[in-house]
Rosetta silent file (secondary structure, phi, psi, omega in degrees, C-alpha in Angstrom):
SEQUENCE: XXXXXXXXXXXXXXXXXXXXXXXXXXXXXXXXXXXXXXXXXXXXXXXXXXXXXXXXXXXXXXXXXXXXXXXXXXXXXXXXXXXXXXXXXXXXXXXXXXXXXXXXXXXXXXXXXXXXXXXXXXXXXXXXXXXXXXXXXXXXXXXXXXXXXXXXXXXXXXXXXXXXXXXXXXXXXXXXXXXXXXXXXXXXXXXXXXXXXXXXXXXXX
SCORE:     score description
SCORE:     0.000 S_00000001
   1 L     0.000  138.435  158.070  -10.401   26.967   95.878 S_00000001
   2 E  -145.397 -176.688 -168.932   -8.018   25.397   98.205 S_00000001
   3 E  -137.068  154.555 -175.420   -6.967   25.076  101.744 S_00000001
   4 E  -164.966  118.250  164.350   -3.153   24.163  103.257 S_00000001
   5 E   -95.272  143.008  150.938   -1.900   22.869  106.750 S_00000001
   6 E  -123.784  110.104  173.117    1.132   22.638  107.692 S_00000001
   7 E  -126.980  130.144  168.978    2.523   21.314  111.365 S_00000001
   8 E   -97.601  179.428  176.653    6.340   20.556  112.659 S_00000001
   9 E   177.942  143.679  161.168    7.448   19.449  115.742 S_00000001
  10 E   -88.435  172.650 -153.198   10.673   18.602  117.379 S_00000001
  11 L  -118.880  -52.314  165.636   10.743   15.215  118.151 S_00000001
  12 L  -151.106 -161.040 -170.946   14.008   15.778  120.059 S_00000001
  13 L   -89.599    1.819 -179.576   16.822   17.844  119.378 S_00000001
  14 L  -109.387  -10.640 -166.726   18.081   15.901  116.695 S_00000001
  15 L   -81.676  169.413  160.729   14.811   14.724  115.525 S_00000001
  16 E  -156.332  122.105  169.716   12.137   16.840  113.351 S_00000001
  17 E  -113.948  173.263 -174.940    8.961   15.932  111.701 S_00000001
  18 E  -156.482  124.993  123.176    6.496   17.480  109.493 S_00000001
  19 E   -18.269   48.011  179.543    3.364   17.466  108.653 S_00000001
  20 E  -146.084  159.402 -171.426    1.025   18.584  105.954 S_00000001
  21 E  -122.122  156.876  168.490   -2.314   18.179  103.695 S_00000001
  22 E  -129.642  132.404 -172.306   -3.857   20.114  100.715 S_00000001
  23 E  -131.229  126.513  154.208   -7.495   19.858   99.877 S_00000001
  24 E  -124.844  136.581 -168.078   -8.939   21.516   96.485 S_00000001
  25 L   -80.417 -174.796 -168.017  -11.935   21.958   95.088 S_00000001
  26 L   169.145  158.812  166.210  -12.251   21.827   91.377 S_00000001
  27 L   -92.753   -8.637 -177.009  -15.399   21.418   89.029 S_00000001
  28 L  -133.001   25.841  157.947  -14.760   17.890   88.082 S_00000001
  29 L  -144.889  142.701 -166.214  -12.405   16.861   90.924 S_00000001
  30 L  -101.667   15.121 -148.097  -11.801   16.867   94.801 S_00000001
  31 L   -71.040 -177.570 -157.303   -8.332   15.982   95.789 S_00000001
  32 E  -132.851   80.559 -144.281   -6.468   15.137   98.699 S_00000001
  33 E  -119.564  108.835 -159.563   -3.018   15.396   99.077 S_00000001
  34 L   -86.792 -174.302  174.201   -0.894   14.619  102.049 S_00000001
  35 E  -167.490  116.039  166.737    3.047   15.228  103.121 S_00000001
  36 E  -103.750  166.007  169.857    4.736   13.675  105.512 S_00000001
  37 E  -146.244  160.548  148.296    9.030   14.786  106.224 S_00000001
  38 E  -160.327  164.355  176.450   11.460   14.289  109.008 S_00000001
  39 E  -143.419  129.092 -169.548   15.002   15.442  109.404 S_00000001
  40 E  -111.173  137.106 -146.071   17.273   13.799  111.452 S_00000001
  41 E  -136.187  100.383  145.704   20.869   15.997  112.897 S_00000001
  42 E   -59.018  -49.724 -176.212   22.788   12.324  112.915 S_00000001
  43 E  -161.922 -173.093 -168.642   25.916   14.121  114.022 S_00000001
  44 L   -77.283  -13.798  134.140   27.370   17.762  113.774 S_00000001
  45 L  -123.389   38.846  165.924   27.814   17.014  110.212 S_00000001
  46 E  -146.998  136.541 -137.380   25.617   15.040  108.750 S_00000001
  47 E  -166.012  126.577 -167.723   21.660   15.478  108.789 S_00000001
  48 E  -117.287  157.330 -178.158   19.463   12.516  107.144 S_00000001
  49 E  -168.544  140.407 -176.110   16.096   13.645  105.791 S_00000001
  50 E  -151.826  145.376 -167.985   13.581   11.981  104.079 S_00000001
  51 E  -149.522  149.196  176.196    9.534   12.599  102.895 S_00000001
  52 E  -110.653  149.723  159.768    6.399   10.835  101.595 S_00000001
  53 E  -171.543  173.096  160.869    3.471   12.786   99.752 S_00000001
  54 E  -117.594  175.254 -175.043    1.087   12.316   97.049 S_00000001
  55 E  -159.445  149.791  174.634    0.523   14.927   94.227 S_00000001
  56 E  -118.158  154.473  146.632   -2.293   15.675   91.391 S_00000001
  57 E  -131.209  124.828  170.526   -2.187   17.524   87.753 S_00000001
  58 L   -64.497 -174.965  167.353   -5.207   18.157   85.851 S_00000001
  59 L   -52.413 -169.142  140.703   -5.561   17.769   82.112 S_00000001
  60 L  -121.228  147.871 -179.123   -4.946   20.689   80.662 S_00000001
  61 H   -14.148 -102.921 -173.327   -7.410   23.302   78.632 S_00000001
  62 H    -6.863  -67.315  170.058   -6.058   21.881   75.023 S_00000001
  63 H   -43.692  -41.378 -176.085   -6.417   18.468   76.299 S_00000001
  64 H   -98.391    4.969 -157.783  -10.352   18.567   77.510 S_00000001
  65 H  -133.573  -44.661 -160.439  -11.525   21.259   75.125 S_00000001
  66 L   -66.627   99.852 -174.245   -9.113   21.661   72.100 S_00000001
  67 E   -92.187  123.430  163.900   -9.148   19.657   68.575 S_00000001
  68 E  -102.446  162.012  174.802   -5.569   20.221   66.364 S_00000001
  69 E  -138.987  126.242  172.955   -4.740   19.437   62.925 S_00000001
  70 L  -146.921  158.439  175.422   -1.101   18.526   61.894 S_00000001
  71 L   -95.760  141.623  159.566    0.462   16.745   59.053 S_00000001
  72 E  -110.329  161.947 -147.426    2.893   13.349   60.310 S_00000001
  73 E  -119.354  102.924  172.409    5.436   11.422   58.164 S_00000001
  74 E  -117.318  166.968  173.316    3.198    8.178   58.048 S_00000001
  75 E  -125.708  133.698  160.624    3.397    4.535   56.647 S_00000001
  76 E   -83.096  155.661  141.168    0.046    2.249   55.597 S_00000001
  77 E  -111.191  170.438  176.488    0.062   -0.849   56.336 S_00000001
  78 L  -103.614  172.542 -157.447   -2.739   -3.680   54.923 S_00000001
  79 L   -77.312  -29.484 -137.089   -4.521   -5.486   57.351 S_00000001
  80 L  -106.154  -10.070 -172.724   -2.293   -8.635   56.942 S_00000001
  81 L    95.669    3.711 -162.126    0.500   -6.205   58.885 S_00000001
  82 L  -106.739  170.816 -157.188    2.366   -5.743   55.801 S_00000001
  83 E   -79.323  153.013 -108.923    3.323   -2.237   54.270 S_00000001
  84 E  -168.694   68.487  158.854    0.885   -0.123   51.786 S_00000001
  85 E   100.001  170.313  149.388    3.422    2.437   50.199 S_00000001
  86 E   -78.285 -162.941  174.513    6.024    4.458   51.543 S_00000001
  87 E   -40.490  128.837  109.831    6.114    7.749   53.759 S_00000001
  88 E   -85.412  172.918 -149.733    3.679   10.189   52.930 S_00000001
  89 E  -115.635   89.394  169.711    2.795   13.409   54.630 S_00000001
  90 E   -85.750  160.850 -179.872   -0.951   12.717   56.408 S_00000001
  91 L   -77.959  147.990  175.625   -3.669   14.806   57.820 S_00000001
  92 L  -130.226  100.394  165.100   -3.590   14.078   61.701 S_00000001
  93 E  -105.781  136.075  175.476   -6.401   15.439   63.772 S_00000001
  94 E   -87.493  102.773  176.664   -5.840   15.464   67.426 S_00000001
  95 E   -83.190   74.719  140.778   -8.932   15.003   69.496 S_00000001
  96 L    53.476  142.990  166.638   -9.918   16.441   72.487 S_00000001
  97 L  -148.290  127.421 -168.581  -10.844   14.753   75.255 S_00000001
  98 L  -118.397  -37.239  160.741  -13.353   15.753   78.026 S_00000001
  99 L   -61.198   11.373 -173.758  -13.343   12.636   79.960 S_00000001
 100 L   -67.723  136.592  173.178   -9.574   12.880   80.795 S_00000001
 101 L  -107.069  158.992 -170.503   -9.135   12.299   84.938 S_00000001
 102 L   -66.423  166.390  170.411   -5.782   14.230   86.627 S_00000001
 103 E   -74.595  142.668  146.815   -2.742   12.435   86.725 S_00000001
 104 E  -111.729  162.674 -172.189   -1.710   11.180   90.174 S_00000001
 105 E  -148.586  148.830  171.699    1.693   10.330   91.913 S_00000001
 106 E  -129.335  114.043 -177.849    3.094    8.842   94.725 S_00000001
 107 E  -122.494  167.358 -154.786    6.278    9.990   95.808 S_00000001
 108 E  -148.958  130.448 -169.225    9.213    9.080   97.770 S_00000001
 109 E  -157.556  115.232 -165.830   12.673   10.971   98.283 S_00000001
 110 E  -119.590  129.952 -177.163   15.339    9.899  100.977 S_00000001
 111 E   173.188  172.083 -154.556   18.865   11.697  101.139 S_00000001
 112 E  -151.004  139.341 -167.110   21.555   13.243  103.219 S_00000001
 113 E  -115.842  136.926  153.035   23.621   16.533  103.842 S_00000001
 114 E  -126.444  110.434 -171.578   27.274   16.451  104.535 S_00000001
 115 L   -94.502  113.039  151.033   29.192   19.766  106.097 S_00000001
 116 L   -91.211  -20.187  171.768   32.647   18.228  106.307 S_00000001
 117 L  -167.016 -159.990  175.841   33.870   21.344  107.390 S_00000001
 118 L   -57.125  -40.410  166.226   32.967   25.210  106.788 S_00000001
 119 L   -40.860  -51.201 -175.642   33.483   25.081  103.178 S_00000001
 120 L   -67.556  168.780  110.469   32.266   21.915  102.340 S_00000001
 121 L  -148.963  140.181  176.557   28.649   20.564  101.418 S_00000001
 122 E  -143.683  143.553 -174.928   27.799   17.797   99.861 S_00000001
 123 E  -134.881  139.776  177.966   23.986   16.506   99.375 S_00000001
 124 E  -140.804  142.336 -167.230   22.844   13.408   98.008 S_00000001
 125 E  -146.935  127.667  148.893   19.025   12.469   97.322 S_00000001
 126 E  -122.114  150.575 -142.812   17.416    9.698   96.097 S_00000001
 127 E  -131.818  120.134  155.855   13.828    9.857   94.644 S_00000001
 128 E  -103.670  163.757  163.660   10.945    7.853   93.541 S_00000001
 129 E  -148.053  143.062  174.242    7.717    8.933   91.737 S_00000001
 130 E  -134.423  123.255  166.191    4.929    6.184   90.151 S_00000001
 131 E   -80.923  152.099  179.188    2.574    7.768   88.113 S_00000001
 132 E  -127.528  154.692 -176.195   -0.802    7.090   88.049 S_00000001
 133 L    31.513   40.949  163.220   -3.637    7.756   84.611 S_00000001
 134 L   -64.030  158.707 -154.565   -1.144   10.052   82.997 S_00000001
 135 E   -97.437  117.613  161.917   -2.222   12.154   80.215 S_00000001
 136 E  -137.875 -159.861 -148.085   -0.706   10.957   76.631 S_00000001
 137 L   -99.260  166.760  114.802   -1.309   11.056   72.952 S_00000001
 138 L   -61.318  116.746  160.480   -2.456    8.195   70.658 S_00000001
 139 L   -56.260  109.759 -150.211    0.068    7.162   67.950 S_00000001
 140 H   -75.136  -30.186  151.658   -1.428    7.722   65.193 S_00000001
 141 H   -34.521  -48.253 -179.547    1.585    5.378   63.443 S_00000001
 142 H   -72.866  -49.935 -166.841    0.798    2.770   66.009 S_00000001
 143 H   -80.870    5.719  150.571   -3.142    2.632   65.394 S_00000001
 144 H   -32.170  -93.729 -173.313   -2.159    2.733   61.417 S_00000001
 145 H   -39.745  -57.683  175.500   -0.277   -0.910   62.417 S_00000001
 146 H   -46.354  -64.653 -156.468   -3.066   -1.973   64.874 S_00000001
 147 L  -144.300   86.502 -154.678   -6.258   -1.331   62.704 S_00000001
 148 L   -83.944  -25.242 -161.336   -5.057   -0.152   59.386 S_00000001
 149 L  -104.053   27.218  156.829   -9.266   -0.682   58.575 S_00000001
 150 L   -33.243  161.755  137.972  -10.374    1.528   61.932 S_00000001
 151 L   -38.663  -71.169  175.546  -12.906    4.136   62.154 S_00000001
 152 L   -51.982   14.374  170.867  -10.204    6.938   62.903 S_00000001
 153 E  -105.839   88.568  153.020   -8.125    5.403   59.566 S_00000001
 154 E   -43.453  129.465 -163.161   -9.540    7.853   57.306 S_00000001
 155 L  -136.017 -173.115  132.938   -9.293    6.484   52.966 S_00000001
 156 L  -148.311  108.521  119.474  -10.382    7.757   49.592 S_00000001
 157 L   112.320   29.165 -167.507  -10.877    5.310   46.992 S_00000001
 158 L   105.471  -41.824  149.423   -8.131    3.460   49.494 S_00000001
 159 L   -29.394  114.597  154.559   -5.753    6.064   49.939 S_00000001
 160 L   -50.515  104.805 -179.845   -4.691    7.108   53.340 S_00000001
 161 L  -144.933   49.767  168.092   -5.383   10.485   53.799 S_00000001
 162 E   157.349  158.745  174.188   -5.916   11.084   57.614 S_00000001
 163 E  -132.142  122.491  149.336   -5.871   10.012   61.135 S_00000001
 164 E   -42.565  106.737  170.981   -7.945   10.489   64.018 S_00000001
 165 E  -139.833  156.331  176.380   -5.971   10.333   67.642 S_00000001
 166 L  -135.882  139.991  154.637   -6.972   11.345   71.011 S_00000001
 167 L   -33.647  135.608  147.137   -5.693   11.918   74.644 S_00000001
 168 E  -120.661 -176.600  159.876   -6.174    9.165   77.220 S_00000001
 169 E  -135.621  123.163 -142.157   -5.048    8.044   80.188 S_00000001
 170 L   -74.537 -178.500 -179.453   -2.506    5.558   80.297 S_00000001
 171 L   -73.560  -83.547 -171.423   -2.007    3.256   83.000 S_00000001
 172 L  -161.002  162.100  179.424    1.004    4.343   84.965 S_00000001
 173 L  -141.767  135.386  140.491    4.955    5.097   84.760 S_00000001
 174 E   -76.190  103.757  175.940    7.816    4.351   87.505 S_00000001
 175 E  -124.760  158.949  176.464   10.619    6.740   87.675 S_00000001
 176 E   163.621  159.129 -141.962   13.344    7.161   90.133 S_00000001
 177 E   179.975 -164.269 -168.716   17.122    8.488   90.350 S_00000001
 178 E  -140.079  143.666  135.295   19.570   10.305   92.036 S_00000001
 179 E   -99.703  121.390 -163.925   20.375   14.080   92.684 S_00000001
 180 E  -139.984  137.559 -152.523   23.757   14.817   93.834 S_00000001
 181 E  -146.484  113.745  169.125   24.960   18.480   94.728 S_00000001
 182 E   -98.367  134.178  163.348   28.738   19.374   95.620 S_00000001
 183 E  -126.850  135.407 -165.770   29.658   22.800   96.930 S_00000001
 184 E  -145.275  112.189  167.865   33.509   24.304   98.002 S_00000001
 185 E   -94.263  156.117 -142.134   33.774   27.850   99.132 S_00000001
 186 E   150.147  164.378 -165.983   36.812   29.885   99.745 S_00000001
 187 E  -104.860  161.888 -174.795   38.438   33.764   99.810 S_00000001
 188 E  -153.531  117.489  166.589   40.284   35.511   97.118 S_00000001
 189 L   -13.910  -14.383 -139.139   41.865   38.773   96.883 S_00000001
 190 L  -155.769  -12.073  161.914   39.136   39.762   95.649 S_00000001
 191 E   141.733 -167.691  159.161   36.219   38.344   97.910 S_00000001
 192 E  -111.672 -162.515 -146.725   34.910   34.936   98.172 S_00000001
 193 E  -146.587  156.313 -176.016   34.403   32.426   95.737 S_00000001
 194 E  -155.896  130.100  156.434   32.536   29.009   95.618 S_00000001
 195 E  -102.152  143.430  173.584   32.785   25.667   92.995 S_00000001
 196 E  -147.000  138.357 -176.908   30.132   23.680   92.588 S_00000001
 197 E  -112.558  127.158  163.600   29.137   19.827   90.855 S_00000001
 198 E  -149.544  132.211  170.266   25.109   19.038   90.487 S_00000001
 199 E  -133.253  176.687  153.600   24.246   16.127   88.443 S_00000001
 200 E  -160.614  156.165 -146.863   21.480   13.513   88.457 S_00000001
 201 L  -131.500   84.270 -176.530   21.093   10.419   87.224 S_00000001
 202 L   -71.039  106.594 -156.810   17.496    8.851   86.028 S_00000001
 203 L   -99.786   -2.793 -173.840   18.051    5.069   87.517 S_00000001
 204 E  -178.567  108.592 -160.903   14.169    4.193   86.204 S_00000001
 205 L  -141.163    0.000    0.000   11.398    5.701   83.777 S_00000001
């Protein structure tokens, strides 16, 4: 179950803020997620606008409940770091996790509309998001290299012939960019017509 406010206000006539929270109930989590915005009418064409919030995603089903089996292109290594054969085609099982907690984020997104005339629009946004516990994989290559003599390093008579890996939750990721959106309308015999440029640009992952 969840519940969601929302409240605006003008501030003045160029100013506008906003307001809102989310609260959900969950069986093995409560969150709490706020939103703040405002939009600012700088001049008859141009309007600054900018927002704070936080955000959650649970695990998903697969992740807290699910075990897979896949084959991987793997390399042994010995203990000493150095390599144990070439490629071969290993057993992988992918474990389940039931202790996984949701991912959280904190995000941040600042940007500006420009109407140069009727035609015109041009929008530019810049964005941060820092992740928090995100949900990834274990390499089963990497714990090979780590602890070629693990538990999860499966052998026969020495032989690699499986790996053990599980979800966790990693520490965190930093991301942040640009979104940039051109638009140019005009008539035609034939009705009107609009070009448009949208690109973005990942400035940090």
């Amino acid at each position: 179950s969840a519940i969601f406010v929302e409240t605006s206000t003008d501030v003045n006539e160029k100013l506008q803020l906003k307001g809102a929270v989310r609260y959900e109930s969950l069986e093995n989590d409560n969150p709490i997620n706020p939103k703040i915005s405002a939009r600012y009418q700088a001049s008859d064409n141009l309007v600054l606008r900018g927002s704070l919030s936080t955000s959650f995603r649970e695990p998903s089903l697969v992740q807290l409940n699910s075990d897979l089996v896949s084959l991987q292109g793997l390399q042994d290594f010995n203990a000493d770091g150095t390599t144990n054969g070439g490629t071969a085609f290993i057993r992988v099982a992918v474990a389940s996790n039931a202790d996984l907690v949701p991912e959280e984020s904190d995000n941040m997104n600042f940007g500006a509309i420009w109407t140069p005339n009727d035609q015109t629009s041009v929008t530019l946004d810049y964005w941060t998001v820092d992740y928090k516990n995100v949900v990834t994989l274990e390499s089963a290559q990497g714990k090979i290299i780590a602890n070629p003599d693990s538990t999860d390093i499966i052998r026969t008579n020495g032989t690699l012939v499986g790996v053990t890996t599980s979800y966790f939750n990693a520490a965190s990721i930093d991301a942040s960019g640009f979104d940039l959106e051109a638009t140019y309308s005009f008539d035609t015999p034939l009705g009107q017509a609009s070009i448009g440029l949208n690109t973005a640009r990942m400035l940090e992952y």
